[in-house]
Tab-separated table of C-alpha atoms and ligand atoms in Angstrom:
chain	number	residue	atom	x	y	z
A	1	MET	CA	56.248	93.913	106.115
A	2	LYS	CA	57.093	93.114	102.485
A	3	LYS	CA	60.801	92.636	101.934
A	4	ASN	CA	62.807	92.806	98.722
A	5	LYS	CA	65.688	90.404	98.443
A	6	ILE	CA	68.451	91.514	96.129
A	7	VAL	CA	71.189	88.972	95.419
A	8	LEU	CA	74.377	90.814	94.607
A	9	LYS	CA	76.957	89.376	92.197
A	10	THR	CA	79.237	88.705	95.164
A	11	GLY	CA	76.622	86.300	96.525
A	12	GLU	CA	75.791	88.761	99.288
A	13	ILE	CA	72.096	89.185	99.964
A	14	LEU	CA	70.751	92.674	100.488
A	15	VAL	CA	67.399	92.757	102.219
A	16	GLN	CA	65.483	95.988	101.977
A	17	THR	CA	62.099	96.754	103.361
A	18	GLU	CA	59.755	98.768	101.174
A	19	ARG	CA	60.064	101.655	103.656
A	20	GLN	CA	63.880	101.623	103.522
A	21	LYS	CA	63.686	101.564	99.764
A	22	LYS	CA	61.405	104.595	99.687
A	23	ALA	CA	63.578	106.475	102.170
A	24	MET	CA	66.707	105.789	100.140
A	25	SER	CA	68.696	108.858	99.173
A	26	LYS	CA	69.089	109.410	95.480
A	27	ILE	CA	71.617	110.980	93.150
A	28	TYR	CA	70.984	111.516	89.469
A	29	ILE	CA	74.138	111.509	87.474
A	30	ILE	CA	73.286	113.262	84.289
A	31	GLY	CA	75.023	113.203	80.942
A	32	THR	CA	74.360	116.583	79.376
A	33	GLY	CA	75.694	115.752	75.909
A	34	PRO	CA	78.144	117.836	73.899
A	35	GLY	CA	76.808	121.178	75.020
A	36	ASN	CA	73.378	122.345	73.970
A	37	ARG	CA	69.874	121.652	75.106
A	38	GLN	CA	68.752	120.107	71.827
A	39	HIS	CA	71.214	117.278	72.290
A	40	MET	CA	70.106	116.475	75.816
A	41	THR	CA	67.630	113.693	76.497
A	42	GLU	CA	64.139	114.254	77.842
A	43	LYS	CA	65.166	112.139	80.808
A	44	ALA	CA	68.127	114.453	81.590
A	45	LEU	CA	65.903	117.529	81.430
A	46	THR	CA	63.298	115.943	83.728
A	47	ALA	CA	65.931	114.878	86.268
A	48	ILE	CA	67.312	118.431	86.397
A	49	GLU	CA	63.791	119.735	86.902
A	50	LYS	CA	63.234	117.313	89.793
A	51	SER	CA	66.512	118.259	91.529
A	52	GLU	CA	66.982	120.871	94.221
A	53	VAL	CA	70.765	120.846	94.055
A	54	ILE	CA	72.961	120.782	90.947
A	55	ILE	CA	76.662	119.972	91.264
A	56	GLY	CA	79.220	120.031	88.471
A	57	TYR	CA	82.340	121.263	86.751
A	58	GLU	CA	81.897	124.947	85.913
A	59	THR	CA	82.431	124.586	82.133
A	60	TYR	CA	79.624	122.035	81.869
A	61	LEU	CA	77.336	124.013	84.196
A	62	ASN	CA	77.848	127.146	82.074
A	63	LEU	CA	76.585	125.201	79.065
A	64	ILE	CA	73.279	124.456	80.807
A	65	ALA	CA	73.023	127.758	82.735
A	66	GLU	CA	69.507	128.514	81.484
A	67	LEU	CA	68.191	125.214	82.913
A	68	ILE	CA	69.433	125.703	86.459
A	69	THR	CA	68.578	129.304	87.312
A	70	ASN	CA	66.216	128.359	90.156
A	71	LYS	CA	68.433	125.664	91.711
A	72	THR	CA	71.071	125.605	94.394
A	73	VAL	CA	74.204	125.253	92.282
A	74	PHE	CA	77.654	124.115	93.391
A	75	SER	CA	80.188	124.658	90.660
A	76	SER	CA	83.836	123.638	90.935
A	77	LYS	CA	87.037	123.626	88.914
A	78	MET	CA	88.651	120.774	87.028
A	79	ARG	CA	90.234	117.940	89.046
A	80	LYS	CA	87.754	118.377	91.912
A	81	GLU	CA	85.854	115.230	90.927
A	82	LYS	CA	86.137	113.520	94.294
A	83	GLU	CA	85.010	116.630	96.172
A	84	ARG	CA	82.001	116.996	93.838
A	85	CYS	CA	80.961	113.396	94.465
A	86	GLN	CA	81.384	113.716	98.229
A	87	GLN	CA	79.279	116.866	98.232
A	88	ALA	CA	76.578	115.088	96.214
A	89	ILE	CA	76.667	112.156	98.646
A	90	ASP	CA	76.493	114.391	101.747
A	91	LEU	CA	73.566	116.387	100.392
A	92	ALA	CA	71.711	113.287	99.180
A	93	LEU	CA	72.093	111.707	102.618
A	94	LYS	CA	70.538	114.859	104.089
A	95	GLY	CA	67.506	114.187	101.912
A	96	LYS	CA	68.176	116.624	99.078
A	97	ALA	CA	67.338	115.709	95.494
A	98	VAL	CA	70.769	115.987	93.907
A	99	SER	CA	71.980	115.960	90.313
A	100	LEU	CA	75.619	115.534	89.482
A	101	ILE	CA	76.318	116.911	86.027
A	102	SER	CA	78.751	115.238	83.657
A	103	GLY	CA	79.384	116.516	80.121
A	104	GLY	CA	78.789	114.132	77.227
A	105	ASP	CA	78.102	110.709	78.674
A	106	PRO	CA	78.736	110.247	82.408
A	107	GLY	CA	80.088	106.744	81.855
A	108	ILE	CA	82.748	107.802	79.322
A	109	TYR	CA	85.657	109.507	81.093
A	110	GLY	CA	82.895	111.037	83.224
A	111	MET	CA	81.598	111.093	86.788
A	112	ALA	CA	79.650	107.814	86.967
A	113	GLY	CA	82.582	105.573	87.845
A	114	ILE	CA	84.083	107.641	90.635
A	115	LEU	CA	80.672	108.199	92.243
A	116	LEU	CA	79.874	104.468	92.252
A	117	GLU	CA	83.352	103.653	93.561
A	118	LEU	CA	83.009	106.112	96.447
A	119	ILE	CA	79.545	104.852	97.351
A	120	LYS	CA	80.783	101.257	97.303
A	121	LYS	CA	83.857	102.061	99.396
A	122	GLU	CA	81.904	103.806	102.118
A	123	GLN	CA	78.887	101.468	101.848
A	124	TYR	CA	76.455	104.373	101.581
A	125	THR	CA	72.825	103.477	100.998
A	126	ILE	CA	72.216	105.728	98.042
A	127	ASP	CA	70.333	104.995	94.872
A	128	VAL	CA	72.208	106.263	91.827
A	129	GLU	CA	70.406	106.771	88.553
A	130	ILE	CA	72.743	107.160	85.599
A	131	ILE	CA	71.268	109.088	82.706
A	132	PRO	CA	73.285	108.593	79.526
A	133	GLY	CA	74.211	111.407	77.174
A	134	ILE	CA	75.599	111.888	73.693
A	135	SER	CA	79.358	111.508	74.031
A	136	ALA	CA	81.869	113.704	72.204
A	137	VAL	CA	82.707	110.798	69.919
A	138	ASN	CA	79.092	110.579	68.716
A	139	ALA	CA	78.829	114.327	68.295
A	140	ALA	CA	82.132	114.597	66.417
A	141	ALA	CA	81.300	111.655	64.164
A	142	ALA	CA	77.995	113.246	63.189
A	143	VAL	CA	79.739	116.544	62.432
A	144	LEU	CA	82.335	114.797	60.244
A	145	GLY	CA	80.120	112.339	58.354
A	146	ALA	CA	80.173	108.614	59.118
A	147	PRO	CA	83.670	107.758	60.349
A	148	LEU	CA	82.620	105.198	62.977
A	149	MET	CA	80.845	102.752	60.679
A	150	HIS	CA	83.385	100.054	61.452
A	151	ASP	CA	85.150	98.935	64.626
A	152	PHE	CA	86.613	101.812	66.571
A	153	VAL	CA	88.357	102.515	69.852
A	154	CYS	CA	88.407	105.554	72.097
A	155	ILE	CA	91.656	106.514	73.770
A	156	SER	CA	92.127	109.369	76.197
A	157	LEU	CA	95.548	111.004	75.910
A	158	SER	CA	95.304	112.386	79.441
A	159	ASP	CA	98.040	110.860	81.555
A	160	LEU	CA	96.893	112.510	84.780
A	161	LEU	CA	95.255	109.291	85.962
A	162	THR	CA	96.708	106.761	83.517
A	163	ASP	CA	100.333	105.876	82.954
A	164	TRP	CA	101.618	107.287	79.641
A	165	GLN	CA	103.343	103.982	78.814
A	166	LEU	CA	99.982	102.220	78.936
A	167	ILE	CA	98.334	104.878	76.787
A	168	LYS	CA	101.121	104.519	74.205
A	169	LYS	CA	100.749	100.730	74.240
A	170	ARG	CA	97.038	101.096	73.516
A	171	ILE	CA	97.717	103.487	70.617
A	172	HIS	CA	100.172	100.942	69.165
A	173	CYS	CA	97.640	98.099	69.521
A	174	ALA	CA	94.716	100.076	68.098
A	175	ALA	CA	96.758	101.251	65.122
A	176	GLN	CA	98.118	97.784	64.500
A	177	GLY	CA	94.551	96.437	64.548
A	178	ASP	CA	93.508	98.995	61.904
A	179	PHE	CA	90.798	100.408	64.153
A	180	VAL	CA	89.286	103.821	63.631
A	181	ILE	CA	90.635	105.743	66.640
A	182	ALA	CA	88.931	108.549	68.540
A	183	LEU	CA	91.249	110.597	70.727
A	184	TYR	CA	89.747	112.294	73.789
A	185	ASN	CA	91.683	114.871	75.861
A	186	PRO	CA	94.243	115.297	73.071
A	187	CYS	CA	96.108	118.333	74.351
A	188	SER	CA	95.941	120.910	77.110
A	189	ARG	CA	98.007	123.976	77.936
A	190	LYS	CA	100.353	121.824	80.003
A	191	ARG	CA	100.141	118.579	78.037
A	192	ILE	CA	101.320	119.333	74.537
A	193	ASN	CA	103.650	116.461	73.684
A	194	GLN	CA	101.272	113.524	73.966
A	195	ILE	CA	99.453	114.305	70.737
A	196	LYS	CA	102.772	114.626	68.885
A	197	GLU	CA	103.944	111.269	70.215
A	198	ALA	CA	100.584	109.738	69.372
A	199	GLN	CA	100.919	110.939	65.776
A	200	GLN	CA	104.393	109.382	65.507
A	201	ILE	CA	103.091	106.020	66.759
A	202	LEU	CA	100.120	106.098	64.394
A	203	LEU	CA	102.383	106.860	61.434
A	204	LYS	CA	104.243	103.603	62.078
A	205	TYR	CA	101.132	101.620	61.129
A	206	LYS	CA	98.842	103.913	59.158
A	207	ASP	CA	99.476	105.665	55.865
A	208	LYS	CA	100.275	109.375	56.178
A	209	SER	CA	97.279	110.143	53.930
A	210	THR	CA	94.848	108.406	56.328
A	211	PRO	CA	91.856	110.744	56.786
A	212	VAL	CA	91.612	112.548	60.104
A	213	GLY	CA	88.713	114.635	61.397
A	214	VAL	CA	89.304	117.349	63.986
A	215	VAL	CA	86.232	118.670	65.804
A	216	LYS	CA	86.498	121.537	68.272
A	217	ASN	CA	83.447	122.433	70.369
A	218	GLY	CA	81.325	119.897	68.503
A	219	MET	CA	77.616	120.787	68.616
A	220	ARG	CA	78.278	123.945	70.602
A	221	ASP	CA	77.921	127.535	69.370
A	222	GLN	CA	81.616	127.899	68.507
A	223	GLU	CA	81.850	124.589	66.599
A	224	GLU	CA	84.760	124.188	64.181
A	225	SER	CA	85.609	121.075	62.190
A	226	PHE	CA	88.361	120.127	59.791
A	227	LEU	CA	89.019	117.199	57.489
A	228	THR	CA	92.689	116.534	57.046
A	229	SER	CA	95.225	113.715	57.046
A	230	LEU	CA	97.423	111.897	59.547
A	231	ASP	CA	100.567	113.799	58.588
A	232	MET	CA	98.860	117.234	58.724
A	233	PHE	CA	96.337	117.204	61.561
A	234	LEU	CA	98.613	118.866	64.122
A	235	ASP	CA	98.282	122.101	62.120
A	236	TYR	CA	94.673	122.460	63.293
A	237	PRO	CA	93.330	123.892	66.575
A	238	ILE	CA	93.669	121.081	69.073
A	239	ASP	CA	92.891	121.651	72.737
A	240	MET	CA	90.768	120.254	75.561
A	241	SER	CA	87.568	121.032	73.619
A	242	THR	CA	88.687	118.985	70.644
A	243	LEU	CA	88.057	115.405	69.632
A	244	ILE	CA	90.089	113.782	66.871
A	245	ILE	CA	88.972	110.847	64.754
A	246	ILE	CA	91.582	108.930	62.774
A	247	GLY	CA	90.304	106.679	60.010
A	248	ASN	CA	91.128	103.050	59.266
A	249	SER	CA	92.770	101.904	56.022
A	250	HIS	CA	89.414	102.067	54.166
A	251	THR	CA	88.245	105.465	55.409
A	252	TYR	CA	87.967	108.157	52.742
A	253	ILE	CA	86.784	111.741	52.328
A	254	ALA	CA	84.136	112.565	49.740
A	255	ASP	CA	81.947	115.667	49.361
A	256	ASN	CA	83.386	117.057	52.588
A	257	LYS	CA	82.392	114.006	54.568
A	258	MET	CA	84.585	111.438	56.283
A	259	ILE	CA	83.304	107.954	55.515
A	260	THR	CA	84.412	104.576	56.808
A	261	PRO	CA	82.777	101.888	54.661
A	262	ARG	CA	80.852	99.208	56.485
A	263	GLY	CA	81.433	96.789	53.600
A	264	TYR	CA	78.208	97.022	51.573
A	265	SER	CA	78.637	96.604	47.845
A	266	ILE	CA	77.242	99.848	46.474
B	1	SAH	N1	82.222	112.440	79.287
B	1	SAH	C1	82.652	113.216	78.127
B	1	SAH	C2	84.141	113.184	77.933
B	1	SAH	C3	84.924	113.866	79.029
B	1	SAH	S1	86.627	113.912	78.657
B	1	SAH	C4	81.939	112.667	76.886
B	1	SAH	O1	81.307	111.620	76.945
B	1	SAH	O2	82.015	113.343	75.854
B	1	SAH	C5	86.749	115.534	77.956
B	1	SAH	C6	87.166	115.450	76.509
B	1	SAH	O3	86.036	115.119	75.688
B	1	SAH	C7	87.668	116.747	75.927
B	1	SAH	O4	89.028	116.973	76.221
B	1	SAH	C8	87.444	116.545	74.443
B	1	SAH	O5	88.451	115.699	73.903
B	1	SAH	C9	86.143	115.753	74.439
B	1	SAH	N2	84.964	116.621	74.242
B	1	SAH	C10	83.968	116.824	75.124
B	1	SAH	N3	83.011	117.609	74.582
B	1	SAH	C11	83.418	117.892	73.326
B	1	SAH	C12	82.862	118.651	72.259
B	1	SAH	N4	81.683	119.270	72.380
B	1	SAH	N5	83.538	118.731	71.082
B	1	SAH	C13	84.740	118.094	70.946
B	1	SAH	N6	85.308	117.350	71.926
B	1	SAH	C14	84.658	117.265	73.096
């Protein structure tokens, strides 16, 4: 029988027969973009169509409700990421075609990493197909203008899984490096101080008039966006549906658009 030899980076050799390969369980991990069908890829839509079971965080599933009416749906609350992955793994191993839904892009503060980690830890034989999506940073940038035309960094202000000291260090470094900075998870009902501390750090390196874009529910029905400055942006609605983009020292606002020059002479 024909055998496929796969040499892993560790030097380990995985030998799979064609039959084993065909019988392999599969999980699609699907990035559904910022929140409407038009911003989902064809590939994401096809994978959902092919799946019997859809698993995800309820907020993201609500955004794609119309696409999953005839599926078995398992919806769970925030912070149940591990349980969602385990459920996807168990059902895939039983032969079900499973899609795990992740808002935006699954590889950016999403579900791709934890799923791969769990599969590796338990040595499951499951094929994972990761389908990328438009991340909040892309959506927000498009709403605001062209703020990401030069080097930028994304920082999540959520300290649930990351030490706050490390997050602060990264804000210092990014500001010192004059990067455009996109802040994910800026503020929740329980976490309200991080964004204030972040602003204070940024003001040490960046001018208080530095342009800032605030995008809430970007590319969803309730979208709101604001162009403001580093000293004023806390006056705008900032919550867990908001992404904030802070300009670099060349970023400016013109005709209601936030623009970071790439360097062309115009
Ligand atoms: N994987 C997602 C990010 C998950 S972290 C992605 O790639 O977009 C969740 C954070 O993303 C939110 O707290 C918010 O900061 C941001 N976010 C997600 N969707 C958003 C949207 N439509 N508009 C603004 N911010 C959004």
